[in-house]
PDB file of C-alpha atoms in Angstrom:
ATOM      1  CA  UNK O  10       0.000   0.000   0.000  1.00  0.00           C
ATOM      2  CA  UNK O  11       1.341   3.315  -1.155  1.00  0.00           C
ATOM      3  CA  UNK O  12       2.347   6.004   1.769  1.00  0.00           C
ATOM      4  CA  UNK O  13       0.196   8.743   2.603  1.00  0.00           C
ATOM      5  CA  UNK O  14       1.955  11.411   1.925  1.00  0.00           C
ATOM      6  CA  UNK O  15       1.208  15.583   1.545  1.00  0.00           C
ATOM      7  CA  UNK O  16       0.097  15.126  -1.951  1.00  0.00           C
ATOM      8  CA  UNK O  17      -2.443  12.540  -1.026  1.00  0.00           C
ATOM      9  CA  UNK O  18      -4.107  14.220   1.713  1.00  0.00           C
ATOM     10  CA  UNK O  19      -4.352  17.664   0.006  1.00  0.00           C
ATOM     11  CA  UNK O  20      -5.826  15.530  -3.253  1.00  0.00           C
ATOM     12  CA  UNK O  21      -8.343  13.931  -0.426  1.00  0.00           C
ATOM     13  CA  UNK O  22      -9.372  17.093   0.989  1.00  0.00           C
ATOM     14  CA  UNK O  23      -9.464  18.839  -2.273  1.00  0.00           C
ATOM     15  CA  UNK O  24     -12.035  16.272  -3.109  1.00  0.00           C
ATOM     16  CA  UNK O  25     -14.094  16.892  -0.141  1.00  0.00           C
ATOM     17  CA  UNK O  26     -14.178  20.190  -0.590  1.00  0.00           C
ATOM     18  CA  UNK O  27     -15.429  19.832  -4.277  1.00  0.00           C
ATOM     19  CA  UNK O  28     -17.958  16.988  -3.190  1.00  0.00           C
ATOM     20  CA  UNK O  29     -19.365  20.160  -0.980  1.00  0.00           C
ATOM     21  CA  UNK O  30     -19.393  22.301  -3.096  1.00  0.00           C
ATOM     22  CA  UNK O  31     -21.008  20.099  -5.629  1.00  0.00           C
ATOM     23  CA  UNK O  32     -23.573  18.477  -3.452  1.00  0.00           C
ATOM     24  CA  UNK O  33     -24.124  22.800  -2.372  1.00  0.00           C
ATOM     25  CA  UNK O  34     -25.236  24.050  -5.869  1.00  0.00           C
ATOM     26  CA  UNK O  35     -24.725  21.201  -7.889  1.00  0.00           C
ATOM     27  CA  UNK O  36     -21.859  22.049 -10.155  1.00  0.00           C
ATOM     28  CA  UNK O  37     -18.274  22.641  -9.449  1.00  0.00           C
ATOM     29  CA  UNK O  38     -16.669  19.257  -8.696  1.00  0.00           C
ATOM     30  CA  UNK O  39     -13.842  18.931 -11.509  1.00  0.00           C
ATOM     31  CA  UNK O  40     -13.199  22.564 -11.917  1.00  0.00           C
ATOM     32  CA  UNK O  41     -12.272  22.907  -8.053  1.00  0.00           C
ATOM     33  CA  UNK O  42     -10.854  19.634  -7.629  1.00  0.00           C
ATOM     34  CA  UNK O  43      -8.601  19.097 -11.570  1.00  0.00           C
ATOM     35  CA  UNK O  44      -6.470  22.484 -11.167  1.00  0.00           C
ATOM     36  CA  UNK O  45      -5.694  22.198  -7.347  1.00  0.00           C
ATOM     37  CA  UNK O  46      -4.579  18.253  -8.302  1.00  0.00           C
ATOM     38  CA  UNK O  47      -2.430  18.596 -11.199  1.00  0.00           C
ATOM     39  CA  UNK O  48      -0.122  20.343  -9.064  1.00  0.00           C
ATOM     40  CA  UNK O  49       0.432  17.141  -7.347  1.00  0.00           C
ATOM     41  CA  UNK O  50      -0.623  14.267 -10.279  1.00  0.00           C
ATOM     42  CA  UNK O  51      -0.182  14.545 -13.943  1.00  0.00           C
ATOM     43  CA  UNK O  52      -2.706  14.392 -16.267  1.00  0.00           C
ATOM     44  CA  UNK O  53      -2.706  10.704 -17.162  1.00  0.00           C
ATOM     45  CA  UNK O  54      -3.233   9.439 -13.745  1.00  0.00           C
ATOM     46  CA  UNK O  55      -5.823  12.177 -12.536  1.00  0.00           C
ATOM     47  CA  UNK O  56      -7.858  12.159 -15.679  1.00  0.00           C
ATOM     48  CA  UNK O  57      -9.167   8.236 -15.382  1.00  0.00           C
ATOM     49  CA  UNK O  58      -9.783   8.675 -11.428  1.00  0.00           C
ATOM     50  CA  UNK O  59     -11.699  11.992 -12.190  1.00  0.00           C
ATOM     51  CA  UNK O  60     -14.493  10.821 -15.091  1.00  0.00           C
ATOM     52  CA  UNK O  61     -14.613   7.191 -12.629  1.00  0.00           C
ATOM     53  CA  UNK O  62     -15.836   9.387  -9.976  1.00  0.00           C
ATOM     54  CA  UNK O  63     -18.091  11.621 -11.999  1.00  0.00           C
ATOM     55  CA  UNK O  64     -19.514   8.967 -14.031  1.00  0.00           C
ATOM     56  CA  UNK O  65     -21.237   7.409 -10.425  1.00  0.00           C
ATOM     57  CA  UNK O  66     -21.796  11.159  -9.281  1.00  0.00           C
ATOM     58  CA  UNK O  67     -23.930  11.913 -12.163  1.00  0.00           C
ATOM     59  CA  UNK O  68     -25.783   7.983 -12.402  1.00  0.00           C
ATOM     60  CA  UNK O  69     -26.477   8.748  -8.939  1.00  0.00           C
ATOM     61  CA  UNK O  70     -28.162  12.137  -9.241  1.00  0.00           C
ATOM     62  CA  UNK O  71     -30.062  10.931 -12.212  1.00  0.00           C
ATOM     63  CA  UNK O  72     -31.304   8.143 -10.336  1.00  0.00           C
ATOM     64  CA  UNK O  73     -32.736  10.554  -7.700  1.00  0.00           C
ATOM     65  CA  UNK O  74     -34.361  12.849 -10.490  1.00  0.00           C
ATOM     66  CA  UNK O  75     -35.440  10.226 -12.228  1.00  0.00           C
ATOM     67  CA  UNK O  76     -39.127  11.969 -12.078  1.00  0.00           C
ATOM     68  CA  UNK O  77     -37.884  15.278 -13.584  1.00  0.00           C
ATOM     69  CA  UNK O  78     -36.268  13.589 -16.693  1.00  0.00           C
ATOM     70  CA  UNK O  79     -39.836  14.006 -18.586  1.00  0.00           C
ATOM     71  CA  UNK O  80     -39.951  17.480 -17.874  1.00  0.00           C
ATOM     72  CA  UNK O  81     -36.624  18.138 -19.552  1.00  0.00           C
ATOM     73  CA  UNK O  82     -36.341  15.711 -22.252  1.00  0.00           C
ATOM     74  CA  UNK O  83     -37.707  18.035 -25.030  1.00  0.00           C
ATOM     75  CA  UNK O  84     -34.508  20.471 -24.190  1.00  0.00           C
ATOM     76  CA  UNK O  85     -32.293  17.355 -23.794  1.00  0.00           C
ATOM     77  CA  UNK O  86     -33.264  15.308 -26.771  1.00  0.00           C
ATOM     78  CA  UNK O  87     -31.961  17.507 -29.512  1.00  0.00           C
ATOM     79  CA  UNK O  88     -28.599  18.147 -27.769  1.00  0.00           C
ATOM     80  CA  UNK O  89     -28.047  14.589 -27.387  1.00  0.00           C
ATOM     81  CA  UNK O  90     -28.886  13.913 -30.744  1.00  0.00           C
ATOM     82  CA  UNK O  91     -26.773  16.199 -32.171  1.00  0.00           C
ATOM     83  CA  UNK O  92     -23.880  14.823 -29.558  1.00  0.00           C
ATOM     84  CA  UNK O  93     -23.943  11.307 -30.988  1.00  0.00           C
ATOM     85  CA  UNK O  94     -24.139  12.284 -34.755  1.00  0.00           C
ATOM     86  CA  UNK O  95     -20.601  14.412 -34.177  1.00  0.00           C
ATOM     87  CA  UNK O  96     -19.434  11.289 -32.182  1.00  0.00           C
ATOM     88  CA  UNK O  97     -20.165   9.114 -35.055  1.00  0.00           C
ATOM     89  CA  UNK O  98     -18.841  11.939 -37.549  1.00  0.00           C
ATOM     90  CA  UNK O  99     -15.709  11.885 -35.308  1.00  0.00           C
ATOM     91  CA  UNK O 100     -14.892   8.611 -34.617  1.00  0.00           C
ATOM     92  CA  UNK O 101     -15.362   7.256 -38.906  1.00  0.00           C
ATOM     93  CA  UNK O 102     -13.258  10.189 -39.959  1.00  0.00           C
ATOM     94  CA  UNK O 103     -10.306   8.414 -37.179  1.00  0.00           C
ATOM     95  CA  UNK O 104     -11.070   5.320 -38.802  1.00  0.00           C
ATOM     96  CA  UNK O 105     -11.135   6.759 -42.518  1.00  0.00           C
ATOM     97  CA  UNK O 106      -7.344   8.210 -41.563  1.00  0.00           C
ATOM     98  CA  UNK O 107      -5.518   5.053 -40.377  1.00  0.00           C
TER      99      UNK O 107
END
């Protein structure tokens, strides 16, 4: 098991402090916690440990507005539309290169 060292427990409490802030108005997680912890992590390890923990953040405060998704999806259906047709766009132009 890795030492816990300054890095770690600033990168903990960091985190904390975004979770607060989050769970306070709802936004702010990875822009508090990314520029405080790339001081102490690069990129490549603090990018995979940052979407992990958004990706349960946000299933988990869907799944608690689950009965406001109706009331949104007219405003939501469009963007996500549009989302997956650039994805698509994206990703067979990658493939078209190589």
């Amino acid at each position: 098991m890795p030492a816990f060292d300054a890095a770690m427990f600033f990168l903990a409490a960091t985190t904390f402090f975004a979770a607060f802030v989050n769970g306070a108005i709802g936004y702010g997680f990875s822009s508090l916690t990314v520029p405080l912890a790339l001081v102490f992590y690069t990129n490549r390890i603090l990018n995979p440990a940052i979407v992990i923990i958004e990706v349960f953040v946000n299933v988990y405060v869907l799944s608690i507005n689950l009965k406001g998704v109706p009331a949104v999806w007219k405003r939501i259906f469009p963007i996500l539309l549009g989302l997956l047709l650039h994805i698509s766009l994206m990703v067979s132009s990658d493939f078209a290169r190589s």
